[in-house]
Amino acid sequence: MYKIVEKRKLNDNVVLVKVDAPFIARKVLPGQFVIFRIDEQGERVPVTVADYDREKGTITLIVQTVGRSTIMLGEMEEGEFLQDVVGPLGLPTELDNPQRVCVIGGGVGCAIAYPQAKALYTAGVQVDVIAGFRSKDIVILEEEMKAVSQHYYVMTDDGSYGEKGLVTQKLQQLLDEGVQYDTVIAIGPIPMMKFVSLTTKPANIKTIVSLNPIMIDGTGMCGGCRVTVGGETKFACVDGPDFDGHLVDFDELMRRNAVNKTQETHDREHCRLRGANNG
Amino acid sequence: MANMSPIKNPMPEQDPNVRARNFEEVTLGYTEEMAIDEAKRCLNCKTMPCVAGCPVNVQIPRFIQLIADGKFAEACAVIKETSSLPAVCGRVCTQETQCESKCTRGIKGEPVAIGRLERFVADWDMKHGNHQIEKPVSNGIKVAIIGAGPAGLTCAGDLAKLGYEVTVFEAFHKAGGVLVYGIPEFRLPKVIVQKEVENLEKMGVKIMTNMVIGKVLSIDELFQEYNFQAVFIGSGAGLPMFMGIEGEGLSGVYSANEFLTRINLMKAYRDDYDTPIRKGKSVAVVGGGNVAMDAARSAMRLGAEHVYIIYRRSEEELPARREEVHHAKEEGIEFMLLSNPLKIHGDENGNVNSIECIKMELGEPDASGRRRPLPVEGSNFAVPVDTVIMSLGTSPNPLLRSTTDGLEANNRGCLITNAGMATSKEGVYAGGDAVTGAATVILAMGAGKTAAQSIHEYLQSKFHA
């Protein structure tokens, strides 16, 4: 059992929980994920770790409340327990000494982009953040992102906050202005990651995307998280979750991630990416 | 007086038409009378050929004689001398290729139903036996077991009996490995696995779930920081194989591992669990092993109208147990033999809507000794299906070998061990699918047993040299 030591709502559909998980907190690195279960009947929900405190033995999870398990998580209080938390899973993000990085977060994807920005910024890398949201009321982690970046740009679909437009428009603008990024990290809805990758392709800027497809065990057993990368079958849980955005077959991934949506069984979708599509 | 009937006492079963739609156990077990009658078929051969066929060396004629005498508790004690999971083995062991294949009665007629008798005794014991388990006196030496499947649980049990302080690290949220995620409820009720695990805990074995060794802790950390003196790796099979044909990325294509895990471990068939699963109306299972049979029969139980087994060789070469094939056929599974998938077709939304196959014929024997299947030109045909389950085997999990220095694997990724299950790294032993690639529960148990003995010898020489 894993105690919730802190919990707050970041917006109506996104909840932050800090969980007591000392083994995981000791080891986890940016880019890695955990799988949690709220109770015996719950789904195994994969979510990338948003932050961690090695001293206190806690990890922070930021979750969009879209399915039964995540909605119930949103209802839980500090002092209550999660049934299971397993991790850290997947490979940490690998970067070869970049000088200037653009970190792009879409909706709740900002929760996963944040530890990346933080790690890079702390290591002395110049970090620009572009955060995209549907509208002002769901903007999350603004202060946190500002604290770990040289420039922070917020984009909203309806223009109710920051600039009106898509993250790719801002990225294109920055590239056109001559900003030289050696790496772009994009985390958010699959279409966003797809179009960011298309934007960086002409200039051949290394682009890392973080995938979170449907999976069960997270250790390479079920094969549910397979993605086609550069024509080869890869497993997001052991080969990822980070992949080269220029090689991922995003269209196939979008179809596969929509599987549970059309399931006959009452849909208890757990994938954060689908949730992020709305953000 | 020996019972000279040439055939086994049949075991009562649920009616096929009923059981094909429920997840309750298919076979119901012998009554006491049936068990005694069957036990009397044993000739109690002095040479005990059956024992030689058992990977964990169960003293078969001895326990069977005790059943014939109605001494069920004593019979169970004999089995437990060497086997830690009798109720499991009695159900899922491939007796027909092991103990029963060596039975003298099998020369003329059917062998003694050793498996059914083992199951009877184990079930009798669960119901009526004395379950006082004494915790052995600890010798204070810590051993870590990675993976709570058949290999790991067996190794843990044997070492605990010898007084070691055993901790089992399990990646999933529940102990049991393939016994809980792979083998369906209707072949192996999970309450039985749960009981066996509880018995180990009573013996002092500590089970830590949600611990992925290689990620959360390395093997070197287990030695250096947590003071374990030996490690056994029973991490099981890993990545499921796919065919590499077009359409495997479509929605509705599962690996057997994923499909079965959703159903067995995560109880997708029950309304009180949240696990989503596709309840296909028409399902193709590609492959002919026991796992394929489990997947097909599970799909039928979820309400499918048609479930096909698609296998590229003929019935004779099906790797599944005869009994499983027989049960599957009784339940209405349709066998498309000598057929090989070429492509999976999808609709405009990316959902599976058919699988295209080609007819095969058997040619000359290949390296495996089986006749090589060859495609028949122009014999393509499509089967309308909404779900495809790939059951083609697995390759070992790379997690431990990639995070542990000095752990050698062969070119298929299987850990290399000597006959005593010692790996290339001192103090580290391994067994089960992690070493052999996908194999059987009983072979994994045998390996766990051998490893426990080797670990015992290693630690005794280390601490009492």
XYZ file of C-alpha atoms in Angstrom:
744
model
C 0.000 0.000 0.000
C 1.267 3.433 -0.934
C 0.183 6.454 1.074
C -0.975 9.668 -0.555
C 0.904 12.385 1.340
C -0.282 15.336 -0.696
C -3.062 15.905 -3.140
C -4.381 18.914 -4.997
C -6.397 19.660 -8.091
C -4.497 21.542 -10.787
C -7.671 22.131 -12.755
C -11.093 20.522 -12.995
C -9.712 17.452 -14.733
C -6.120 17.192 -13.580
C -5.035 16.044 -10.159
C -1.599 16.022 -8.546
C -0.786 13.362 -5.984
C 2.414 12.934 -4.045
C 2.827 9.314 -3.003
C 5.050 7.662 -0.469
C 7.140 5.229 -2.562
C 10.686 5.250 -1.210
C 12.135 2.495 -3.412
C 10.924 4.227 -6.565
C 11.868 7.723 -5.363
C 15.437 6.575 -4.856
C 15.865 5.397 -8.429
C 13.512 7.203 -10.790
C 14.935 9.453 -13.512
C 13.199 11.908 -15.855
C 11.327 10.075 -18.578
C 10.519 6.991 -16.531
C 7.015 5.947 -15.547
C 5.139 3.972 -12.920
C 1.963 1.901 -13.062
C -0.570 2.351 -10.282
C -3.771 0.640 -9.213
C -6.142 2.405 -6.895
C -7.786 -0.764 -5.600
C -8.186 -4.476 -6.219
C -10.700 -3.963 -9.036
C -8.856 -1.074 -10.614
C -7.020 -0.811 -13.899
C -3.252 -0.769 -14.075
C -2.695 2.852 -15.052
C 0.665 3.876 -16.527
C 1.778 7.435 -15.809
C 5.117 9.160 -16.211
C 6.604 10.446 -12.975
C 6.291 14.235 -12.815
C 8.666 14.847 -9.904
C 10.384 13.058 -7.053
C 12.041 13.717 -3.720
C 14.765 11.186 -2.961
C 15.171 12.363 0.648
C 11.502 12.207 1.580
C 10.918 9.093 -0.501
C 7.994 10.518 -2.448
C 7.051 10.669 -6.114
C 4.637 13.071 -7.749
C 2.068 11.917 -10.271
C -0.063 14.271 -12.323
C -3.047 12.528 -13.795
C -5.938 13.504 -16.010
C -9.171 12.198 -14.534
C -10.783 10.483 -17.506
C -11.586 6.887 -16.577
C -13.013 5.225 -13.495
C -9.641 4.605 -11.866
C -8.362 8.119 -12.438
C -11.658 9.748 -11.480
C -11.576 7.763 -8.245
C -7.993 8.853 -7.722
C -9.243 12.419 -7.991
C -11.697 11.678 -5.190
C -9.089 10.236 -2.841
C -7.735 12.288 0.029
C -4.374 12.782 1.664
C -3.720 9.935 4.081
C -5.496 7.343 1.915
C -3.601 4.588 0.145
C -3.095 3.411 -3.414
C -3.196 -0.363 -3.690
C -0.147 -0.651 -5.941
C 2.583 1.497 -7.421
C 5.278 -0.247 -9.460
C 8.317 1.313 -11.059
C 10.422 3.020 -12.148
C 9.700 1.529 -15.578
C 11.043 2.288 -19.013
C 14.314 3.927 -19.924
C 15.201 7.402 -18.702
C 15.425 10.170 -21.283
C 18.837 10.165 -22.919
C 20.336 13.408 -24.048
C 23.853 13.946 -25.351
C 24.892 17.281 -23.869
C 22.492 19.595 -25.658
C 23.114 23.348 -25.511
C 19.654 24.659 -26.151
C 16.458 22.640 -25.904
C 12.835 23.414 -26.625
C 10.507 21.501 -24.318
C 6.938 21.358 -25.577
C 4.046 20.212 -23.416
C 0.475 19.765 -24.553
C -2.227 19.831 -21.889
C -1.555 17.328 -19.147
C 1.573 16.362 -21.133
C 3.131 19.369 -19.374
C 3.260 17.173 -16.275
C 5.727 14.891 -18.014
C 7.520 17.688 -19.833
C 8.162 19.434 -16.526
C 10.733 16.984 -15.062
C 12.557 17.051 -18.408
C 12.758 20.836 -18.365
C 13.765 20.803 -14.723
C 16.559 18.265 -15.206
C 17.946 20.096 -18.224
C 17.726 23.512 -16.615
C 19.416 22.261 -13.458
C 22.198 20.811 -15.616
C 22.824 24.274 -17.066
C 21.146 23.793 -20.424
C 19.263 26.677 -21.995
C 15.602 25.676 -21.919
C 12.623 27.212 -23.703
C 9.191 25.879 -22.858
C 6.137 26.012 -25.097
C 2.990 24.930 -23.290
C -0.278 24.442 -25.139
C -3.788 24.270 -23.710
C -7.356 24.430 -24.981
C -8.166 27.455 -22.869
C -7.128 29.515 -19.854
C -9.068 27.533 -17.247
C -6.990 24.390 -17.727
C -3.504 25.899 -17.715
C -1.299 23.918 -15.332
C 2.251 24.169 -13.945
C 2.845 27.697 -15.217
C 4.920 28.852 -12.234
C 6.852 25.581 -12.113
C 7.694 25.733 -15.803
C 8.734 29.387 -15.588
C 11.131 28.501 -12.786
C 12.991 25.983 -14.965
C 13.194 27.806 -18.303
C 14.728 30.878 -19.914
C 11.602 31.496 -21.981
C 8.109 30.267 -21.296
C 5.477 30.563 -24.021
C 1.884 29.645 -23.375
C -0.489 28.981 -26.247
C -4.254 28.479 -26.085
C -6.583 27.230 -28.802
C -9.115 29.968 -28.097
C -6.699 32.761 -27.253
C -8.094 33.124 -23.735
C -4.582 33.082 -22.325
C -1.083 33.682 -23.681
C -1.086 33.611 -27.470
C -3.816 32.152 -29.630
C -2.648 29.212 -31.680
C -0.947 25.853 -31.610
C 2.412 24.936 -30.104
C 3.670 24.080 -33.577
C 2.975 27.632 -34.738
C 5.088 29.018 -31.920
C 7.840 26.515 -32.620
C 7.825 27.368 -36.321
C 7.976 31.066 -35.453
C 10.968 30.569 -33.170
C 12.755 28.483 -35.801
C 11.990 31.114 -38.455
C 13.435 33.779 -36.159
C 16.643 31.799 -36.204
C 16.611 30.217 -32.745
C 18.953 27.250 -32.862
C 17.715 24.234 -30.943
C 19.779 21.080 -30.974
C 16.952 19.080 -29.383
C 13.182 19.359 -29.148
C 11.247 17.325 -26.578
C 7.528 17.038 -27.272
C 5.076 15.467 -24.852
C 1.329 15.634 -25.243
C -1.482 14.355 -27.427
C -0.324 12.099 -30.256
C -1.389 14.549 -33.016
C 0.633 17.274 -31.302
C 3.729 15.088 -31.158
C 3.198 14.103 -34.756
C 3.030 17.699 -35.972
C 5.931 18.866 -33.816
C 7.984 16.077 -35.398
C 6.914 17.214 -38.862
C 7.877 20.798 -37.977
C 11.399 19.862 -36.892
C 11.968 17.385 -39.721
C 13.050 19.867 -42.447
C 15.801 21.291 -40.217
C 16.565 17.792 -38.949
C 16.435 18.816 -35.286
C 16.632 15.840 -32.947
C 13.085 15.356 -31.637
C 12.194 13.181 -28.683
C 8.609 12.175 -28.011
C 7.323 10.302 -24.973
C 4.753 7.633 -25.765
C 2.358 6.057 -23.352
C 0.353 3.474 -25.239
C -1.911 0.848 -23.726
C 0.075 -1.547 -21.594
C -0.439 -3.943 -18.725
C 2.716 -5.080 -17.008
C 5.176 -2.414 -18.126
C 8.062 -4.883 -18.094
C 7.937 -6.323 -21.601
C 5.511 -9.176 -21.144
C 2.173 -8.261 -22.671
C 3.204 -6.673 -25.956
C 0.246 -4.297 -25.794
C 2.464 -1.225 -26.022
C 4.067 -2.110 -29.331
C 4.738 0.781 -31.651
C 6.299 0.892 -35.079
C 9.465 2.969 -35.016
C 11.540 3.229 -38.163
C 9.678 0.227 -39.560
C 10.546 -1.975 -36.581
C 8.249 -3.173 -33.798
C 9.314 -1.658 -30.481
C 7.828 -1.982 -27.030
C 7.250 1.376 -25.335
C 7.643 -0.117 -21.867
C 11.158 -1.516 -22.334
C 12.511 0.239 -25.443
C 10.867 3.573 -24.534
C 8.831 5.448 -23.534
C 11.019 7.971 -25.398
C 11.450 7.563 -29.133
C 12.796 9.543 -32.075
C 9.769 11.516 -33.226
C 10.951 11.392 -36.817
C 10.670 7.597 -36.875
C 7.422 6.888 -34.994
C 4.350 5.707 -36.924
C 1.954 8.110 -35.199
C -1.089 7.207 -37.300
C -0.947 3.567 -36.252
C -0.426 4.611 -32.635
C -3.479 6.850 -32.713
C -5.657 4.013 -33.956
C -4.320 1.577 -31.376
C -4.745 4.008 -28.522
C -8.345 4.514 -29.513
C -9.023 0.780 -29.067
C -10.421 0.992 -25.606
C -12.675 3.860 -26.558
C -14.793 1.654 -28.751
C -14.683 -1.337 -26.439
C -17.984 -2.954 -25.703
C -17.181 -3.124 -22.043
C -17.861 0.112 -20.238
C -14.904 2.209 -21.130
C -12.419 2.648 -18.330
C -9.800 4.234 -20.536
C -6.568 4.760 -18.726
C -4.244 6.285 -21.247
C -3.240 9.796 -20.426
C -2.692 10.635 -24.083
C -6.291 10.283 -24.999
C -7.180 12.455 -22.073
C -4.632 14.943 -23.233
C -6.342 15.117 -26.626
C -9.006 17.143 -24.905
C -6.512 19.384 -23.233
C -6.125 -57.223 -6.024
C -4.984 -55.044 -8.873
C -7.591 -53.405 -11.076
C -6.748 -54.737 -14.554
C -9.002 -52.378 -16.503
C -7.068 -51.224 -19.576
C -8.479 -47.709 -19.366
C -8.207 -44.896 -16.837
C -11.141 -44.006 -14.681
C -12.581 -41.038 -16.565
C -12.674 -37.785 -14.625
C -16.044 -36.048 -14.331
C -16.231 -32.811 -16.313
C -18.626 -29.944 -16.821
C -20.787 -30.437 -19.907
C -18.984 -28.833 -22.882
C -21.986 -26.745 -23.918
C -22.286 -25.299 -20.443
C -18.630 -24.808 -19.630
C -17.850 -23.108 -22.956
C -19.694 -20.105 -21.525
C -18.367 -20.022 -17.978
C -14.975 -19.655 -16.325
C -15.437 -22.388 -13.743
C -13.113 -25.355 -13.687
C -13.661 -27.777 -16.567
C -12.676 -30.960 -14.792
C -14.231 -31.806 -11.471
C -11.805 -34.302 -9.953
C -12.147 -37.887 -8.762
C -14.343 -38.956 -5.899
C -12.685 -41.059 -3.177
C -14.106 -44.228 -4.730
C -12.808 -43.358 -8.185
C -9.396 -42.505 -6.769
C -9.086 -45.780 -4.884
C -10.244 -47.738 -7.912
C -7.745 -45.949 -10.153
C -4.938 -46.362 -7.595
C -5.490 -50.104 -7.746
C -4.448 -50.050 -11.387
C -0.863 -49.279 -10.276
C 1.384 -52.353 -10.363
C 3.830 -50.805 -7.881
C 6.763 -51.634 -10.167
C 10.031 -52.079 -8.300
C 11.945 -50.133 -10.956
C 9.572 -47.152 -10.658
C 9.873 -46.021 -14.292
C 7.287 -43.280 -13.632
C 9.498 -41.545 -11.045
C 12.245 -41.230 -13.638
C 9.749 -39.332 -15.778
C 9.016 -36.726 -13.098
C 11.130 -33.547 -13.118
C 10.668 -33.123 -9.361
C 11.012 -36.804 -8.515
C 7.642 -37.403 -6.848
C 7.614 -40.888 -5.285
C 4.676 -41.949 -7.414
C 4.122 -45.645 -6.571
C 4.373 -44.879 -2.859
C 1.696 -42.201 -2.867
C -0.547 -44.253 -5.133
C -0.340 -47.294 -2.838
C -1.395 -45.066 0.054
C -4.419 -43.886 -1.945
C -5.340 -47.518 -2.656
C -5.297 -48.034 1.102
C -7.462 -44.961 1.654
C -4.644 -43.133 3.443
C -5.049 -39.796 1.679
C -3.255 -37.582 4.178
C -0.219 -39.851 4.118
C -0.330 -39.917 0.325
C -0.238 -36.141 0.261
C 2.697 -36.068 2.655
C 4.654 -38.278 0.233
C 4.016 -35.892 -2.666
C 4.939 -32.888 -0.568
C 8.314 -34.403 0.251
C 9.412 -33.406 -3.230
C 6.741 -31.178 -4.787
C 5.747 -27.860 -3.334
C 2.724 -27.288 -5.572
C 0.806 -30.594 -5.904
C -2.625 -29.105 -6.586
C -1.079 -27.088 -9.402
C 0.919 -29.952 -10.914
C -2.003 -32.347 -10.731
C -3.824 -29.975 -13.058
C -1.322 -28.475 -15.463
C 1.579 -30.947 -15.706
C 2.052 -32.685 -19.028
C 1.846 -36.125 -17.413
C 1.281 -37.826 -20.737
C 4.821 -36.991 -21.842
C 6.353 -37.430 -18.392
C 5.455 -39.875 -15.602
C 2.512 -41.449 -17.401
C 4.548 -42.002 -20.578
C 6.786 -44.381 -18.606
C 3.985 -46.292 -16.857
C 4.097 -50.052 -17.375
C 0.318 -50.147 -17.707
C 0.650 -47.864 -20.702
C 2.320 -50.603 -22.751
C -1.009 -52.386 -23.112
C -3.797 -49.883 -22.631
C -3.812 -46.590 -20.821
C -1.274 -45.695 -18.130
C -2.355 -45.126 -14.554
C -3.944 -41.665 -14.223
C -1.081 -40.339 -12.112
C -1.958 -36.704 -12.704
C -5.590 -37.165 -11.724
C -4.538 -39.025 -8.583
C -2.088 -36.299 -7.629
C -4.808 -33.733 -8.052
C -7.248 -35.802 -6.023
C -4.823 -36.068 -3.125
C -3.919 -32.376 -3.206
C -7.573 -31.338 -3.309
C -8.435 -33.764 -0.529
C -5.654 -32.275 1.545
C -6.872 -28.723 0.946
C -10.310 -29.719 2.149
C -9.516 -32.080 4.994
C -5.802 -31.859 5.705
C -4.076 -30.481 8.742
C -2.609 -27.170 7.653
C -0.449 -26.445 10.622
C 2.736 -25.311 9.000
C 5.728 -25.011 11.230
C 8.045 -22.196 10.439
C 11.521 -23.718 10.166
C 14.247 -22.395 12.452
C 16.031 -19.606 10.618
C 19.720 -19.906 9.824
C 19.822 -16.145 9.266
C 21.120 -16.374 5.703
C 19.190 -14.232 3.226
C 18.314 -15.441 -0.285
C 16.511 -13.333 -2.897
C 14.196 -14.889 -5.475
C 13.278 -12.835 -8.534
C 9.861 -13.759 -9.860
C 6.997 -15.453 -8.006
C 6.154 -17.986 -10.712
C 6.500 -21.781 -10.558
C 10.319 -21.743 -10.605
C 10.678 -19.014 -8.003
C 7.982 -20.333 -5.663
C 9.453 -23.833 -5.750
C 12.947 -22.552 -5.078
C 11.616 -20.335 -2.276
C 9.756 -23.210 -0.646
C 12.727 -25.569 -0.703
C 15.100 -22.953 0.700
C 12.643 -21.895 3.395
C 12.365 -25.513 4.512
C 16.136 -25.514 4.905
C 15.978 -22.475 7.168
C 16.973 -19.690 4.782
C 15.416 -16.246 5.051
C 13.771 -16.020 1.646
C 12.385 -12.885 0.016
C 10.542 -13.218 -3.291
C 10.411 -10.107 -5.490
C 7.468 -10.040 -7.901
C 6.919 -7.442 -10.640
C 3.145 -7.831 -10.777
C 0.775 -6.912 -7.970
C 0.089 -10.579 -7.242
C 2.303 -13.631 -6.751
C 1.964 -16.682 -8.993
C 3.518 -15.717 -12.310
C 2.088 -17.655 -15.240
C -0.156 -19.554 -12.819
C -2.129 -16.343 -12.234
C -1.650 -14.297 -15.403
C -1.427 -17.047 -18.024
C -3.301 -20.214 -17.164
C -7.045 -19.571 -17.092
C -9.312 -20.025 -14.112
C -11.131 -22.879 -15.855
C -7.932 -24.952 -15.904
C -6.402 -23.770 -12.641
C -8.604 -21.970 -10.127
C -6.700 -19.025 -8.691
C -7.756 -19.848 -5.149
C -5.460 -22.890 -5.384
C -2.469 -20.756 -6.318
C -3.383 -18.347 -3.549
C -3.381 -21.214 -1.015
C 0.037 -22.403 -2.135
C 1.427 -18.887 -1.821
C -0.093 -18.522 1.647
C 1.545 -21.779 2.690
C 4.918 -20.399 1.651
C 4.267 -17.256 3.661
C 3.443 -19.378 6.687
C 6.865 -20.958 6.265
C 8.368 -17.497 6.598
C 8.831 -16.621 2.921
C 8.448 -12.877 2.436
C 6.774 -11.822 -0.808
C 7.296 -8.297 -2.078
C 5.016 -7.426 -4.996
C 5.451 -4.450 -7.352
C 9.223 -4.911 -7.335
C 10.811 -4.983 -10.765
C 14.353 -6.113 -10.110
C 16.691 -4.590 -12.652
C 14.777 -1.331 -12.319
C 13.937 -0.533 -8.719
C 16.889 -2.527 -7.366
C 19.754 -4.169 -9.204
C 21.058 -7.631 -8.448
C 24.298 -6.073 -7.231
C 22.333 -3.912 -4.808
C 20.558 -6.981 -3.461
C 23.972 -8.404 -2.591
C 25.738 -5.272 -1.421
C 23.074 -3.151 0.213
C 20.508 -5.671 1.344
C 22.861 -8.429 2.366
C 21.400 -11.221 0.267
C 23.909 -14.054 -0.060
C 22.456 -15.694 -3.150
C 19.940 -14.781 -5.846
C 17.676 -17.008 -7.919
C 16.301 -15.585 -11.180
C 12.960 -17.033 -12.217
C 11.781 -14.042 -14.197
C 9.959 -16.116 -16.801
C 9.197 -15.492 -20.409
C 9.265 -12.067 -21.878
C 8.414 -10.296 -25.058
C 5.666 -11.936 -27.076
C 6.538 -12.751 -30.667
C 4.578 -11.456 -33.618
C 4.621 -12.700 -37.206
C 5.805 -9.466 -38.761
C 2.920 -9.494 -41.245
C 0.907 -6.516 -42.401
C -1.944 -5.515 -40.127
C -0.523 -6.564 -36.773
C -0.777 -2.930 -35.672
C -4.555 -2.875 -36.242
C -6.963 -2.516 -33.354
C -8.144 -5.913 -32.217
C -4.786 -7.664 -32.527
C -3.551 -8.969 -29.189
C -0.639 -11.065 -28.061
C -1.863 -14.117 -26.160
C 0.008 -12.752 -23.140
C -1.956 -9.526 -23.171
C -5.299 -11.189 -23.852
C -4.837 -13.809 -21.141
C -3.395 -11.371 -18.586
C -6.386 -9.100 -18.972
C -8.697 -12.051 -18.375
C -6.816 -14.033 -15.741
C -4.846 -11.591 -13.631
C -7.081 -8.612 -14.178
C -10.404 -10.460 -14.317
C -11.734 -8.723 -17.403
C -14.480 -11.366 -17.590
C -15.952 -10.146 -14.325
C -18.220 -7.118 -14.163
C -16.796 -5.924 -10.863
C -13.361 -5.303 -12.388
C -12.517 -2.297 -14.561
C -10.269 -4.107 -17.034
C -11.334 -3.476 -20.627
C -11.225 -6.287 -23.172
C -12.565 -6.787 -26.667
C -15.305 -9.397 -26.611
C -14.910 -10.538 -30.187
C -17.754 -12.193 -32.079
C -15.325 -13.959 -34.378
C -11.821 -14.609 -33.132
C -8.717 -16.057 -34.785
C -5.973 -17.475 -32.571
C -2.722 -17.996 -34.438
C -0.598 -20.841 -33.047
C -1.093 -24.381 -31.809
C 0.354 -24.571 -28.305
C -1.287 -24.772 -24.905
C -1.342 -20.993 -24.677
C -3.221 -20.833 -27.980
C -5.797 -23.300 -26.624
C -6.162 -21.224 -23.455
C -6.666 -18.050 -25.488
C -9.194 -19.686 -27.814
C -11.204 -21.240 -25.019
C -11.166 -17.934 -23.100
C -12.414 -16.050 -26.173
C -15.269 -18.564 -26.439
C -16.135 -17.989 -22.791
C -16.292 -14.233 -23.399
C -19.145 -14.955 -25.803
C -17.619 -15.419 -29.251
C -19.708 -17.121 -31.940
C -16.696 -18.444 -33.822
C -13.210 -19.096 -32.518
C -10.609 -20.425 -34.944
C -7.226 -21.945 -34.233
C -5.024 -21.171 -37.218
C -1.982 -23.428 -37.353
C 0.402 -23.989 -40.209
C 1.060 -27.692 -39.681
C -1.354 -30.588 -39.246
C -3.152 -31.907 -36.176
C -0.385 -34.390 -35.495
C 2.158 -31.616 -34.972
C -0.002 -29.462 -32.685
C 2.276 -28.756 -29.712
C -0.653 -28.458 -27.285
C -1.557 -31.293 -24.959
C -4.016 -33.793 -26.480
C -6.369 -33.181 -23.589
C -6.448 -29.439 -24.266
C -7.090 -29.972 -27.976
C -9.850 -32.434 -27.136
C -11.454 -30.032 -24.663
C -11.179 -27.161 -27.124
C -12.901 -29.164 -29.857
C -15.664 -30.229 -27.477
C -16.259 -26.583 -26.695
C -16.683 -25.702 -30.352
C -13.292 -24.249 -31.224
C -12.804 -24.591 -35.005
C -9.399 -25.813 -36.150
C -8.009 -24.384 -39.383
C -4.972 -26.560 -39.797
C -2.358 -26.351 -42.542
C -3.161 -22.662 -42.830
C -0.772 -19.758 -42.428
C -1.723 -16.078 -42.018
C -0.369 -13.682 -44.649
C -2.056 -10.449 -43.740
C -4.624 -8.969 -41.388
C -7.137 -6.690 -43.074
C -8.773 -3.744 -41.346
C -11.719 -1.444 -41.927
C -11.516 2.316 -42.449
C -11.227 2.862 -38.674
C -8.273 0.556 -38.320
C -10.226 -2.301 -36.743
C -9.539 -5.883 -37.764
C -12.143 -7.286 -40.135
C -10.504 -10.359 -41.637
C -7.393 -12.465 -41.688
C -5.987 -13.672 -44.986
C -4.325 -17.087 -44.960
C -2.749 -19.479 -47.394
C -3.149 -23.253 -47.419
C -0.072 -25.254 -46.538
C 1.087 -28.767 -47.310
C 3.726 -30.790 -45.518
C 7.058 -31.384 -47.225
C 10.283 -32.993 -46.066
C 11.189 -33.020 -42.338
C 12.965 -29.857 -41.140
C 15.527 -29.288 -38.364
C 12.873 -29.934 -35.696
C 12.187 -33.350 -37.229
C 8.684 -32.275 -38.160
C 7.610 -32.098 -41.782
C 8.143 -28.608 -43.110
C 4.930 -26.766 -44.054
C 5.027 -25.290 -47.564
C 2.532 -22.809 -49.021
C 0.186 -23.982 -51.762
C 0.372 -21.361 -54.510
C -2.858 -19.511 -55.164
C -4.772 -21.058 -52.267
C -5.328 -17.773 -50.397
C -8.531 -17.422 -48.437
C -9.880 -14.839 -46.014
C -11.644 -15.525 -42.721
C -13.885 -12.754 -41.397
C -12.805 -12.005 -37.814
C -12.868 -8.974 -35.512
C -10.113 -10.134 -33.156
C -6.746 -11.773 -33.780
C -4.678 -13.272 -30.970
C -1.047 -14.054 -31.737
C 0.150 -17.042 -29.754
C 3.574 -17.722 -31.212
C 5.710 -17.956 -28.103
C 7.913 -15.463 -26.318
C 11.530 -14.509 -25.994
C 13.135 -14.054 -22.560
C 12.803 -10.716 -20.806
C 15.907 -8.565 -21.381
C 15.516 -6.549 -18.177
C 17.900 -8.447 -15.917
C 20.592 -9.410 -18.367
C 20.791 -5.820 -19.595
C 21.145 -4.386 -16.089
C 23.409 -6.984 -14.482
C 27.131 -7.127 -15.173
C 28.542 -10.586 -15.612
C 25.265 -12.336 -16.409
C 25.735 -14.246 -19.662
C 22.958 -15.095 -22.084
C 22.918 -17.087 -25.310
C 22.072 -15.647 -28.707
C 18.358 -16.182 -28.071
C 18.601 -14.104 -24.889
C 18.222 -17.072 -22.523
C 20.415 -16.990 -19.411
C 23.225 -19.538 -19.497
C 23.464 -21.899 -16.518
C 25.290 -25.098 -15.659
C 23.477 -28.298 -14.688
C 23.106 -26.976 -11.132
C 21.411 -23.834 -12.502
C 24.344 -21.565 -11.577
C 24.761 -18.605 -13.925
C 28.051 -17.004 -14.956
C 27.802 -14.627 -11.985
C 28.820 -15.878 -8.556
C 25.933 -16.505 -6.199
C 23.360 -16.027 -8.951
C 21.245 -18.975 -10.084
C 18.464 -19.103 -12.641
C 15.771 -21.436 -13.913
C 12.481 -21.714 -15.752
C 11.591 -19.872 -18.931
C 14.327 -17.261 -18.299
C 16.791 -20.087 -19.056
C 14.918 -22.424 -21.381
C 12.696 -20.024 -23.289
C 8.972 -20.746 -23.151
C 8.483 -24.215 -21.601
C 6.279 -25.852 -18.990
C 5.336 -25.243 -15.374
C 6.809 -28.537 -14.211
C 10.153 -27.968 -15.917
C 10.339 -24.568 -14.248
C 9.566 -26.201 -10.907
C 12.229 -28.820 -11.501
C 14.758 -26.086 -12.219
C 13.728 -24.169 -9.104
C 14.234 -27.316 -7.098
C 17.677 -28.038 -8.544
C 18.694 -24.428 -7.987
C 17.573 -24.534 -4.347
C 19.813 -27.530 -3.762
C 22.762 -25.826 -5.493
C 22.219 -22.609 -3.551
C 22.135 -24.614 -0.334
C 25.430 -26.309 -1.184
C 26.991 -23.011 -2.245
C 25.966 -21.215 0.940
C 26.920 -24.085 3.214
C 30.411 -24.166 1.749
C 30.610 -20.382 1.934
C 29.578 -20.122 5.573
C 30.858 -23.386 7.019
C 34.048 -23.962 5.051
